[in-house]
mmCIF file of C-alpha atoms and ligand atoms in Angstrom:
data_model
loop_
_atom_site.group_PDB
_atom_site.id
_atom_site.type_symbol
_atom_site.label_atom_id
_atom_site.label_comp_id
_atom_site.label_asym_id
_atom_site.label_seq_id
_atom_site.Cartn_x
_atom_site.Cartn_y
_atom_site.Cartn_z
ATOM 1 C CA MET A 1029 0.120 -0.136 -0.312
ATOM 2 C CA ILE A 1030 1.367 3.661 -0.717
ATOM 3 C CA ARG A 1031 0.309 6.304 1.349
ATOM 4 C CA ILE A 1032 0.425 9.995 0.334
ATOM 5 C CA ASN A 1033 0.284 12.674 2.888
ATOM 6 C CA GLU A 1034 -1.742 16.044 2.153
ATOM 7 C CA THR A 1035 1.454 18.684 1.364
ATOM 8 C CA ALA A 1036 3.091 15.849 -0.932
ATOM 9 C CA TRP A 1037 -0.396 15.080 -3.055
ATOM 10 C CA ALA A 1038 -0.876 19.076 -3.518
ATOM 11 C CA ALA A 1039 1.733 19.317 -5.071
ATOM 12 C CA MET A 1040 1.502 16.086 -7.801
ATOM 13 C CA VAL A 1041 -1.530 17.212 -8.843
ATOM 14 C CA ALA A 1042 -0.095 20.612 -9.536
ATOM 15 C CA HIS A 1043 2.657 19.747 -11.172
ATOM 16 C CA ALA A 1044 0.458 17.476 -13.171
ATOM 17 C CA GLU A 1045 -2.313 20.222 -14.110
ATOM 18 C CA ALA A 1046 0.242 23.354 -14.589
ATOM 19 C CA THR A 1047 1.812 20.613 -16.671
ATOM 20 C CA TYR A 1048 -1.086 19.890 -18.793
ATOM 21 C CA PRO A 1049 -1.667 19.202 -21.892
ATOM 22 C CA ASN A 1050 2.250 18.106 -21.880
ATOM 23 C CA GLU A 1051 3.414 15.099 -19.250
ATOM 24 C CA CYS A 1052 4.915 15.719 -15.501
ATOM 25 C CA CYS A 1053 6.750 13.628 -13.598
ATOM 26 C CA GLY A 1054 8.557 13.789 -10.114
ATOM 27 C CA ALA A 1055 9.962 11.679 -7.330
ATOM 28 C CA MET A 1056 7.749 10.910 -4.585
ATOM 29 C CA LEU A 1057 10.037 10.757 -1.254
ATOM 30 C CA GLY A 1058 9.001 9.124 2.067
ATOM 31 C CA GLN A 1059 9.133 6.334 4.320
ATOM 32 C CA THR A 1060 8.046 2.139 4.236
ATOM 33 C CA LYS A 1061 6.984 0.781 7.022
ATOM 34 C CA LEU A 1062 7.232 -3.623 6.414
ATOM 35 C CA GLY A 1063 5.266 -5.610 8.235
ATOM 36 C CA THR A 1064 2.372 -3.645 9.250
ATOM 37 C CA VAL A 1065 -1.197 -4.815 9.939
ATOM 38 C CA ASP A 1066 -1.451 -3.588 6.508
ATOM 39 C CA GLY A 1067 1.218 -5.344 5.087
ATOM 40 C CA ASP A 1068 4.438 -3.176 3.999
ATOM 41 C CA VAL A 1069 2.638 0.929 4.133
ATOM 42 C CA LYS A 1070 5.105 3.210 1.610
ATOM 43 C CA ASN A 1071 4.149 6.748 3.530
ATOM 44 C CA VAL A 1072 4.885 9.493 1.038
ATOM 45 C CA THR A 1073 5.346 12.938 2.753
ATOM 46 C CA LEU A 1074 8.220 15.213 0.227
ATOM 47 C CA ALA A 1075 7.075 15.634 -3.622
ATOM 48 C CA GLU A 1076 9.942 16.159 -5.856
ATOM 49 C CA ARG A 1077 9.065 17.692 -9.540
ATOM 50 C CA LEU A 1078 11.085 16.053 -12.073
ATOM 51 C CA GLU A 1079 11.433 17.819 -14.971
ATOM 52 C CA ASN A 1080 10.625 15.999 -18.132
ATOM 53 C CA ALA A 1081 13.507 15.088 -20.565
ATOM 54 C CA TYR A 1082 12.012 13.240 -23.363
ATOM 55 C CA ALA A 1083 13.349 15.215 -26.351
ATOM 56 C CA GLY A 1084 10.122 14.806 -28.637
ATOM 57 C CA ALA A 1085 6.892 16.188 -28.095
ATOM 58 C CA GLN A 1086 5.743 15.467 -24.662
ATOM 59 C CA GLY A 1087 1.618 15.766 -24.514
ATOM 60 C CA ALA A 1088 2.312 11.591 -24.403
ATOM 61 C CA ARG A 1089 5.700 11.029 -23.507
ATOM 62 C CA TYR A 1090 8.010 11.482 -20.165
ATOM 63 C CA GLU A 1091 11.960 10.527 -19.133
ATOM 64 C CA VAL A 1092 13.511 11.146 -16.024
ATOM 65 C CA ARG A 1093 16.920 12.148 -16.552
ATOM 66 C CA PRO A 1094 19.135 9.738 -14.492
ATOM 67 C CA GLN A 1095 21.301 12.716 -12.908
ATOM 68 C CA ASP A 1096 18.322 14.217 -11.705
ATOM 69 C CA LEU A 1097 16.754 10.885 -10.374
ATOM 70 C CA ALA A 1098 20.489 10.325 -8.815
ATOM 71 C CA ALA A 1099 20.050 14.246 -7.245
ATOM 72 C CA ALA A 1100 16.848 12.750 -5.706
ATOM 73 C CA GLU A 1101 17.813 9.608 -4.271
ATOM 74 C CA LYS A 1102 20.808 12.152 -3.246
ATOM 75 C CA LYS A 1103 18.369 14.245 -1.513
ATOM 76 C CA ALA A 1104 16.403 11.651 0.429
ATOM 77 C CA ARG A 1105 19.285 10.084 1.748
ATOM 78 C CA ALA A 1106 20.312 13.774 3.308
ATOM 79 C CA ALA A 1107 16.785 13.667 5.106
ATOM 80 C CA GLY A 1108 16.740 10.333 6.048
ATOM 81 C CA LEU A 1109 13.968 9.463 4.006
ATOM 82 C CA ASP A 1110 13.425 6.840 1.000
ATOM 83 C CA LEU A 1111 13.489 7.345 -2.834
ATOM 84 C CA ILE A 1112 9.719 5.534 -3.055
ATOM 85 C CA GLY A 1113 8.614 5.876 -6.596
ATOM 86 C CA ILE A 1114 7.873 8.081 -9.264
ATOM 87 C CA PHE A 1115 4.785 9.370 -10.447
ATOM 88 C CA HIS A 1116 3.906 10.803 -13.741
ATOM 89 C CA SER A 1117 1.158 12.630 -15.584
ATOM 90 C CA HIS A 1118 -1.208 10.955 -18.695
ATOM 91 C CA PRO A 1119 -3.079 14.411 -20.104
ATOM 92 C CA ASP A 1120 -6.304 13.202 -21.636
ATOM 93 C CA CYS A 1121 -6.070 9.224 -20.903
ATOM 94 C CA ASP A 1122 -6.810 7.420 -17.831
ATOM 95 C CA ALA A 1123 -4.318 6.384 -15.494
ATOM 96 C CA TYR A 1124 -3.552 3.231 -16.587
ATOM 97 C CA PHE A 1125 -0.013 1.754 -17.081
ATOM 98 C CA SER A 1126 0.862 1.722 -20.657
ATOM 99 C CA LYS A 1127 2.511 -0.223 -23.240
ATOM 100 C CA THR A 1128 5.192 2.474 -23.204
ATOM 101 C CA ASP A 1129 5.247 3.259 -19.332
ATOM 102 C CA LEU A 1130 6.166 -0.570 -18.744
ATOM 103 C CA GLU A 1131 8.630 -1.034 -21.749
ATOM 104 C CA ASN A 1132 10.924 1.946 -19.660
ATOM 105 C CA SER A 1133 9.794 0.952 -16.301
ATOM 106 C CA CYS A 1134 12.070 -0.121 -13.442
ATOM 107 C CA PRO A 1135 11.073 -2.717 -10.594
ATOM 108 C CA TRP A 1136 12.362 -1.050 -7.433
ATOM 109 C CA TYR A 1137 9.424 1.869 -7.483
ATOM 110 C CA SER A 1138 6.065 2.221 -7.530
ATOM 111 C CA PHE A 1139 4.734 3.727 -10.313
ATOM 112 C CA VAL A 1140 2.232 6.887 -9.588
ATOM 113 C CA VAL A 1141 0.091 7.746 -12.435
ATOM 114 C CA LEU A 1142 -2.687 10.743 -12.342
ATOM 115 C CA SER A 1143 -5.141 10.830 -14.975
ATOM 116 C CA VAL A 1144 -5.532 14.968 -16.159
ATOM 117 C CA LYS A 1145 -8.343 15.651 -17.979
ATOM 118 C CA GLY A 1146 -8.954 19.206 -19.851
ATOM 119 C CA GLY A 1147 -6.315 20.602 -17.198
ATOM 120 C CA ARG A 1148 -7.978 19.608 -14.175
ATOM 121 C CA PHE A 1149 -7.026 16.130 -11.953
ATOM 122 C CA ASP A 1150 -9.394 13.073 -12.455
ATOM 123 C CA HIS A 1151 -8.424 10.440 -10.844
ATOM 124 C CA ALA A 1152 -4.885 8.343 -9.902
ATOM 125 C CA ASN A 1153 -3.440 4.452 -9.538
ATOM 126 C CA SER A 1154 -0.191 3.167 -8.360
ATOM 127 C CA PHE A 1155 1.631 0.131 -9.978
ATOM 128 C CA LEU A 1156 4.509 -2.048 -9.137
ATOM 129 C CA PRO A 1157 6.017 -3.144 -12.404
ATOM 130 C CA ASN A 1158 8.003 -6.686 -12.752
ATOM 131 C CA ALA A 1159 11.498 -6.758 -13.289
ATOM 132 C CA GLU A 1160 11.264 -8.020 -17.297
ATOM 133 C CA GLN A 1161 9.255 -4.973 -18.086
ATOM 134 C CA THR A 1162 6.514 -7.478 -18.907
ATOM 135 C CA ALA A 1163 3.814 -7.094 -16.360
ATOM 136 C CA ALA A 1164 2.846 -4.170 -14.047
ATOM 137 C CA GLU A 1165 0.588 -5.311 -11.030
ATOM 138 C CA LYS A 1166 -1.834 -2.464 -9.234
ATOM 139 C CA GLU A 1167 -1.075 -1.212 -5.491
ATOM 140 C CA GLU A 1168 -4.015 -0.056 -3.617
ATOM 141 C CA LEU A 1169 -3.364 4.336 -3.274
ATOM 142 C CA ILE A 1170 -4.418 5.967 -0.978
ATOM 143 C CA TRP A 1171 -4.285 9.881 -1.412
ATOM 144 C CA PRO A 1172 -6.338 12.529 0.754
ATOM 145 C CA LYS A 1173 -9.529 12.920 0.565
ATOM 146 C CA SER A 1174 -10.131 9.481 -1.733
ATOM 147 C CA MET B 425 37.880 -0.592 -1.897
ATOM 148 C CA ALA B 426 35.408 1.732 -4.069
ATOM 149 C CA LYS B 427 32.272 2.397 -2.502
ATOM 150 C CA ILE B 428 28.674 1.733 -4.000
ATOM 151 C CA LEU B 429 25.574 3.414 -3.261
ATOM 152 C CA ILE B 430 22.540 1.070 -2.747
ATOM 153 C CA PRO B 431 19.646 2.672 -3.967
ATOM 154 C CA THR B 432 16.594 2.143 -1.131
ATOM 155 C CA PRO B 433 14.694 -0.654 -2.825
ATOM 156 C CA LEU B 434 17.603 -2.505 -3.032
ATOM 157 C CA ARG B 435 18.846 -2.283 0.600
ATOM 158 C CA GLN B 436 16.935 -5.507 1.372
ATOM 159 C CA PHE B 437 19.061 -7.188 -0.652
ATOM 160 C CA THR B 438 22.342 -6.273 0.944
ATOM 161 C CA ASP B 439 21.496 -6.309 4.562
ATOM 162 C CA LYS B 440 19.867 -3.425 4.655
ATOM 163 C CA ASN B 441 23.215 -1.209 3.736
ATOM 164 C CA ASP B 442 22.735 1.847 2.153
ATOM 165 C CA SER B 443 26.567 1.903 0.629
ATOM 166 C CA VAL B 444 29.379 -1.442 0.126
ATOM 167 C CA GLU B 445 32.805 -1.185 -0.013
ATOM 168 C CA LEU B 446 34.143 -3.427 -2.646
ATOM 169 C CA ALA B 447 37.451 -4.081 -4.215
ATOM 170 C CA GLY B 448 37.506 -4.760 -7.928
ATOM 171 C CA ALA B 449 39.957 -2.664 -10.561
ATOM 172 C CA THR B 450 36.899 -2.384 -13.063
ATOM 173 C CA VAL B 451 33.478 -1.430 -12.999
ATOM 174 C CA ALA B 452 32.779 -4.753 -14.353
ATOM 175 C CA GLU B 453 34.269 -6.281 -11.030
ATOM 176 C CA VAL B 454 33.358 -4.270 -8.492
ATOM 177 C CA MET B 455 29.228 -5.139 -9.917
ATOM 178 C CA ALA B 456 30.630 -8.869 -9.910
ATOM 179 C CA ALA B 457 31.946 -8.884 -6.548
ATOM 180 C CA LEU B 458 28.658 -7.041 -5.361
ATOM 181 C CA THR B 459 26.622 -9.864 -6.925
ATOM 182 C CA GLN B 460 28.885 -12.531 -5.318
ATOM 183 C CA LYS B 461 28.131 -10.982 -1.846
ATOM 184 C CA PHE B 462 24.494 -10.470 -2.307
ATOM 185 C CA PRO B 463 23.630 -13.302 -4.644
ATOM 186 C CA ASP B 464 19.749 -11.478 -4.430
ATOM 187 C CA LEU B 465 20.464 -8.785 -5.306
ATOM 188 C CA ARG B 466 21.308 -10.065 -9.184
ATOM 189 C CA LYS B 467 18.933 -10.951 -10.196
ATOM 190 C CA GLN B 468 17.368 -7.353 -9.501
ATOM 191 C CA LEU B 469 20.043 -5.732 -11.653
ATOM 192 C CA PHE B 470 21.056 -8.797 -14.270
ATOM 193 C CA ASN B 471 18.915 -10.570 -16.771
ATOM 194 C CA ASP B 472 18.991 -14.741 -17.195
ATOM 195 C CA GLU B 473 21.481 -14.051 -19.720
ATOM 196 C CA GLY B 474 23.931 -12.194 -17.349
ATOM 197 C CA LYS B 475 23.375 -9.146 -19.198
ATOM 198 C CA MET B 476 22.846 -6.230 -17.033
ATOM 199 C CA ARG B 477 18.975 -5.135 -17.415
ATOM 200 C CA SER B 478 18.328 -2.246 -20.031
ATOM 201 C CA PHE B 479 17.371 -0.096 -16.919
ATOM 202 C CA VAL B 480 20.768 -0.318 -14.982
ATOM 203 C CA ASN B 481 22.559 2.669 -15.090
ATOM 204 C CA VAL B 482 26.142 2.546 -13.643
ATOM 205 C CA TYR B 483 28.010 6.062 -12.794
ATOM 206 C CA LEU B 484 31.081 6.480 -11.687
ATOM 207 C CA ASN B 485 31.199 9.389 -9.385
ATOM 208 C CA ASP B 486 28.964 11.495 -11.612
ATOM 209 C CA GLU B 487 29.656 10.012 -15.142
ATOM 210 C CA ASP B 488 27.051 7.654 -17.002
ATOM 211 C CA ILE B 489 29.852 4.483 -17.328
ATOM 212 C CA ARG B 490 28.228 4.267 -20.759
ATOM 213 C CA TYR B 491 30.349 7.389 -21.662
ATOM 214 C CA LEU B 492 33.796 6.414 -20.468
ATOM 215 C CA GLN B 493 35.056 2.916 -20.929
ATOM 216 C CA LYS B 494 31.443 0.542 -19.968
ATOM 217 C CA ASP B 495 32.344 -1.953 -17.640
ATOM 218 C CA ALA B 496 35.675 -1.684 -18.499
ATOM 219 C CA THR B 497 35.774 1.977 -16.802
ATOM 220 C CA ALA B 498 39.090 1.706 -14.193
ATOM 221 C CA VAL B 499 37.614 2.165 -10.432
ATOM 222 C CA ALA B 500 39.871 3.443 -7.872
ATOM 223 C CA ALA B 501 39.482 3.342 -3.965
ATOM 224 C CA SER B 502 38.524 6.539 -4.088
ATOM 225 C CA ASP B 503 35.546 6.263 -6.590
ATOM 226 C CA THR B 504 32.051 5.858 -5.634
ATOM 227 C CA LEU B 505 29.776 3.923 -8.167
ATOM 228 C CA SER B 506 25.960 4.721 -8.241
ATOM 229 C CA ILE B 507 23.066 2.182 -9.186
ATOM 230 C CA VAL B 508 20.808 4.923 -10.987
ATOM 231 C CA PRO B 509 17.590 2.941 -13.125
ATOM 232 C CA SER B 510 16.493 4.918 -16.325
ATOM 233 C CA ILE B 511 13.121 5.618 -16.125
ATOM 234 C CA ALA B 512 10.432 6.676 -18.765
ATOM 235 C CA GLY B 513 6.731 6.204 -19.984
ATOM 236 C CA GLY B 514 3.707 7.935 -21.840
ATOM 237 C CA SER B 515 0.554 7.325 -22.480
ATOM 238 C CA HIS B 516 0.843 6.683 -26.063
ATOM 239 C CA GLY B 517 1.862 3.062 -27.214
ATOM 240 C CA ASP B 518 -0.763 0.878 -26.940
ATOM 241 C CA GLY B 519 -4.107 2.307 -28.228
ATOM 242 C CA HIS B 520 -5.138 2.028 -24.937
ATOM 243 C CA GLY B 521 -6.902 4.812 -23.831
ATOM 244 C CA SER B 522 -4.699 7.301 -25.457
ATOM 245 C CA HIS B 523 -5.674 9.998 -28.205
HETATM 246 ZN ZN1 ZN C 2564 2.369 6.792 -18.591
#
Protein backbone atom coordinates (compact mmCIF):
# COMPACT_ATOMS: atom_id res chain seq x y z
CA MET A 1 0.00 0.00 0.00
CA ILE A 2 1.20 3.50 -0.81
CA ARG A 3 -0.20 6.44 1.10
CA ILE A 4 0.48 10.02 0.03
CA ASN A 5 0.16 12.85 2.53
CA GLU A 6 -1.60 16.13 1.89
CA THR A 7 1.47 18.26 1.16
CA ALA A 8 3.00 15.78 -1.25
CA TRP A 9 -0.33 15.10 -2.95
CA ALA A 10 -1.04 18.83 -3.44
CA ALA A 11 2.42 19.25 -5.03
CA MET A 12 1.85 16.28 -7.35
CA VAL A 13 -1.58 17.46 -8.52
CA ALA A 14 -0.34 21.04 -8.96
CA HIS A 15 2.61 19.82 -11.03
CA ALA A 16 0.39 17.58 -13.19
CA GLU A 17 -2.16 20.36 -13.80
CA ALA A 18 0.47 23.04 -14.48
CA THR A 19 2.27 20.82 -16.99
CA TYR A 20 -0.97 19.96 -18.88
CA PRO A 21 -1.33 19.35 -21.84
CA ASN A 22 2.13 17.80 -21.47
CA GLU A 23 3.10 14.90 -19.24
CA CYS A 24 4.84 15.79 -16.00
CA CYS A 25 7.08 13.62 -13.87
CA GLY A 26 8.51 13.65 -10.38
CA ALA A 27 9.90 11.67 -7.48
CA MET A 28 8.08 10.62 -4.30
CA LEU A 29 10.05 10.54 -1.06
CA GLY A 30 9.01 9.23 2.30
CA GLN A 31 9.29 6.25 4.58
CA THR A 32 8.50 2.58 4.20
CA LYS A 33 7.13 0.64 7.15
CA LEU A 34 7.55 -3.08 6.62
CA GLY A 35 5.18 -5.69 8.03
CA THR A 36 2.41 -3.53 9.57
CA VAL A 37 -1.15 -4.87 9.96
CA ASP A 38 -1.72 -3.50 6.44
CA GLY A 39 1.42 -5.19 5.10
CA ASP A 40 4.21 -2.95 3.85
CA VAL A 41 3.11 0.66 3.94
CA LYS A 42 4.88 3.35 1.96
CA ASN A 43 4.21 6.81 3.32
CA VAL A 44 5.03 9.58 0.85
CA THR A 45 5.69 12.90 2.57
CA LEU A 46 7.58 14.83 -0.09
CA ALA A 47 7.06 15.14 -3.84
CA GLU A 48 9.89 16.51 -5.95
CA ARG A 49 9.20 17.84 -9.43
CA LEU A 50 11.52 16.45 -12.05
CA GLU A 51 11.98 17.90 -15.50
CA ASN A 52 10.42 15.93 -18.34
CA ALA A 53 13.58 15.23 -20.36
CA TYR A 54 11.85 13.55 -23.30
CA ALA A 55 13.34 15.09 -26.46
CA GLY A 56 10.19 14.99 -28.65
CA ALA A 57 6.59 16.12 -28.10
CA GLN A 58 5.71 15.71 -24.42
CA GLY A 59 1.93 15.40 -24.71
CA ALA A 60 2.12 11.64 -24.33
CA ARG A 61 5.71 10.92 -23.31
CA TYR A 62 7.99 11.55 -20.38
CA GLU A 63 11.53 10.69 -19.49
CA VAL A 64 13.42 11.12 -16.23
CA ARG A 65 17.04 12.14 -16.60
CA PRO A 66 19.07 9.59 -14.56
CA GLN A 67 21.16 12.41 -13.05
CA ASP A 68 17.96 14.01 -11.76
CA LEU A 69 16.89 10.71 -10.24
CA ALA A 70 20.34 10.33 -8.67
CA ALA A 71 19.95 13.85 -7.22
CA ALA A 72 16.52 12.94 -5.79
CA GLU A 73 18.01 9.80 -4.25
CA LYS A 74 20.83 11.88 -2.76
CA LYS A 75 18.32 14.35 -1.34
CA ALA A 76 16.33 11.49 0.18
CA ARG A 77 19.48 10.04 1.78
CA ALA A 78 20.41 13.43 3.26
CA ALA A 79 16.91 13.85 4.72
CA GLY A 80 16.77 10.32 6.10
CA LEU A 81 13.98 9.46 3.65
CA ASP A 82 13.56 6.77 1.00
CA LEU A 83 13.00 7.33 -2.67
CA ILE A 84 9.71 5.44 -2.86
CA GLY A 85 8.50 6.03 -6.36
CA ILE A 86 8.00 8.03 -9.49
CA PHE A 87 4.86 9.84 -10.56
CA HIS A 88 3.81 11.03 -13.99
CA SER A 89 0.65 12.34 -15.60
CA HIS A 90 -1.55 11.17 -18.46
CA PRO A 91 -3.12 14.25 -20.06
CA ASP A 92 -6.66 13.52 -21.32
CA CYS A 93 -6.05 9.85 -20.78
CA ASP A 94 -6.90 7.38 -18.01
CA ALA A 95 -4.41 6.45 -15.29
CA TYR A 96 -3.43 3.05 -16.63
CA PHE A 97 0.07 1.63 -17.07
CA SER A 98 0.68 1.80 -20.81
CA LYS A 99 2.92 -0.38 -22.92
CA THR A 100 5.37 2.52 -23.17
CA ASP A 101 5.27 2.89 -19.38
CA LEU A 102 5.95 -0.81 -18.90
CA GLU A 103 8.79 -1.01 -21.41
CA ASN A 104 10.58 1.93 -19.77
CA SER A 105 9.88 1.03 -16.15
CA CYS A 106 11.97 -0.35 -13.35
CA PRO A 107 10.74 -2.87 -10.76
CA TRP A 108 12.21 -1.14 -7.72
CA TYR A 109 9.72 1.68 -7.38
CA SER A 110 6.02 2.46 -7.16
CA PHE A 111 4.75 4.21 -10.27
CA VAL A 112 1.87 6.58 -9.62
CA VAL A 113 -0.03 7.74 -12.70
CA LEU A 114 -2.29 10.82 -12.46
CA SER A 115 -5.00 11.27 -15.06
CA VAL A 116 -5.54 14.94 -15.93
CA LYS A 117 -8.59 15.72 -18.04
CA GLY A 118 -9.15 19.17 -19.52
CA GLY A 119 -6.42 20.50 -17.24
CA ARG A 120 -7.95 19.16 -13.99
CA PHE A 121 -6.90 16.14 -11.94
CA ASP A 122 -9.32 13.26 -12.52
CA HIS A 123 -8.07 10.06 -10.87
CA ALA A 124 -4.86 8.14 -10.09
CA ASN A 125 -3.46 4.64 -9.77
CA SER A 126 -0.21 3.10 -8.55
CA PHE A 127 1.63 0.24 -10.22
CA LEU A 128 4.49 -2.14 -9.43
CA PRO A 129 6.18 -3.32 -12.64
CA ASN A 130 8.11 -6.61 -12.75
CA ALA A 131 11.82 -6.92 -13.57
CA GLU A 132 11.14 -8.30 -17.06
CA GLN A 133 9.02 -5.23 -17.91
CA THR A 134 6.21 -7.52 -19.03
CA ALA A 135 3.55 -6.86 -16.39
CA ALA A 136 2.66 -4.35 -13.70
CA GLU A 137 0.61 -5.15 -10.63
CA LYS A 138 -1.81 -2.54 -9.32
CA GLU A 139 -0.95 -1.34 -5.84
CA GLU A 140 -3.42 0.10 -3.35
CA LEU A 141 -3.07 3.89 -3.46
CA ILE A 142 -4.45 6.23 -0.82
CA TRP A 143 -4.42 9.96 -1.30
CA PRO A 144 -6.09 12.69 0.82
CA LYS A 145 -9.87 12.88 0.36
CA SER A 146 -9.98 9.62 -1.57
CA MET B 1 37.91 -0.45 -1.93
CA ALA B 2 35.41 1.47 -4.00
CA LYS B 3 32.10 2.51 -2.51
CA ILE B 4 28.80 1.51 -4.13
CA LEU B 5 25.67 3.42 -3.18
CA ILE B 6 22.62 1.16 -2.94
CA PRO B 7 19.22 2.60 -3.90
CA THR B 8 16.56 2.29 -1.18
CA PRO B 9 14.51 -0.56 -2.72
CA LEU B 10 17.62 -2.72 -3.17
CA ARG B 11 18.77 -2.47 0.45
CA GLN B 12 16.55 -5.43 1.32
CA PHE B 13 19.10 -7.49 -0.65
CA THR B 14 22.19 -5.95 0.97
CA ASP B 15 21.43 -6.63 4.65
CA LYS B 16 19.97 -3.08 4.78
CA ASN B 17 23.32 -1.46 3.94
CA ASP B 18 22.89 1.81 2.05
CA SER B 19 26.43 1.56 0.74
CA VAL B 20 28.91 -1.25 0.33
CA GLU B 21 32.70 -1.11 -0.01
CA LEU B 22 34.17 -3.60 -2.44
CA ALA B 23 37.46 -4.28 -4.19
CA GLY B 24 37.76 -4.36 -7.97
CA ALA B 25 39.87 -2.78 -10.68
CA THR B 26 36.99 -2.18 -13.10
CA VAL B 27 33.27 -1.54 -12.93
CA ALA B 28 32.66 -5.14 -14.08
CA GLU B 29 34.82 -6.50 -11.24
CA VAL B 30 33.15 -4.36 -8.61
CA MET B 31 29.66 -5.30 -9.85
CA ALA B 32 30.67 -8.98 -9.87
CA ALA B 33 31.97 -8.66 -6.30
CA LEU B 34 28.70 -6.98 -5.29
CA THR B 35 26.48 -9.71 -6.68
CA GLN B 36 28.77 -12.39 -5.27
CA LYS B 37 28.44 -10.88 -1.83
CA PHE B 38 24.68 -10.40 -2.21
CA PRO B 39 23.43 -13.09 -4.65
CA ASP B 40 19.78 -11.94 -4.41
CA LEU B 41 20.82 -8.65 -5.97
CA ARG B 42 21.91 -10.42 -9.12
CA LYS B 43 18.46 -10.93 -10.62
CA GLN B 44 17.58 -7.30 -9.88
CA LEU B 45 20.53 -6.03 -11.89
CA PHE B 46 21.19 -8.73 -14.50
CA ASN B 47 18.93 -10.75 -16.79
CA ASP B 48 19.10 -14.54 -17.26
CA GLU B 49 21.75 -14.11 -19.97
CA GLY B 50 23.98 -12.30 -17.50
CA LYS B 51 23.53 -8.93 -19.20
CA MET B 52 22.87 -5.86 -17.16
CA ARG B 53 19.14 -5.10 -17.31
CA SER B 54 18.28 -2.35 -19.79
CA PHE B 55 17.00 0.02 -17.12
CA VAL B 56 20.14 -0.20 -14.96
CA ASN B 57 22.71 2.58 -15.29
CA VAL B 58 25.95 2.69 -13.37
CA TYR B 59 27.56 5.99 -12.55
CA LEU B 60 31.21 6.40 -11.61
CA ASN B 61 31.18 9.43 -9.35
CA ASP B 62 28.90 11.64 -11.49
CA GLU B 63 29.57 10.08 -14.88
CA ASP B 64 27.53 7.48 -16.70
CA ILE B 65 29.92 4.60 -17.46
CA ARG B 66 28.29 4.32 -20.90
CA TYR B 67 30.20 7.51 -21.76
CA LEU B 68 33.41 6.22 -20.18
CA GLN B 69 34.70 2.71 -20.97
CA LYS B 70 31.42 0.98 -20.00
CA ASP B 71 32.04 -1.93 -17.61
CA ALA B 72 35.76 -1.89 -18.44
CA THR B 73 35.99 1.57 -16.81
CA ALA B 74 38.81 1.62 -14.24
CA VAL B 75 37.77 2.09 -10.62
CA ALA B 76 40.02 3.65 -7.96
CA ALA B 77 39.65 3.11 -4.22
CA SER B 78 38.45 6.70 -3.80
CA ASP B 79 35.65 6.29 -6.38
CA THR B 80 31.94 6.03 -5.69
CA LEU B 81 29.68 3.95 -7.92
CA SER B 82 25.94 4.57 -8.03
CA ILE B 83 23.19 2.39 -9.45
CA VAL B 84 20.56 4.58 -11.09
CA PRO B 85 17.62 3.25 -13.13
CA SER B 86 16.39 4.73 -16.40
CA ILE B 87 12.75 5.65 -16.17
CA ALA B 88 10.45 6.89 -18.91
CA GLY B 89 7.03 6.21 -20.33
CA GLY B 90 3.98 7.73 -21.81
CA SER B 91 0.28 7.33 -22.43
CA HIS B 92 0.81 6.45 -26.09
CA GLY B 93 1.97 3.10 -27.30
CA ASP B 94 -0.86 0.60 -27.18
CA GLY B 95 -3.96 2.36 -28.42
CA HIS B 96 -5.56 1.83 -25.02
CA GLY B 97 -7.31 4.99 -23.97
CA SER B 98 -4.85 7.25 -25.76
CA HIS B 99 -5.77 9.96 -28.22
ZN1 LIG C 1 2.25 6.68 -18.49
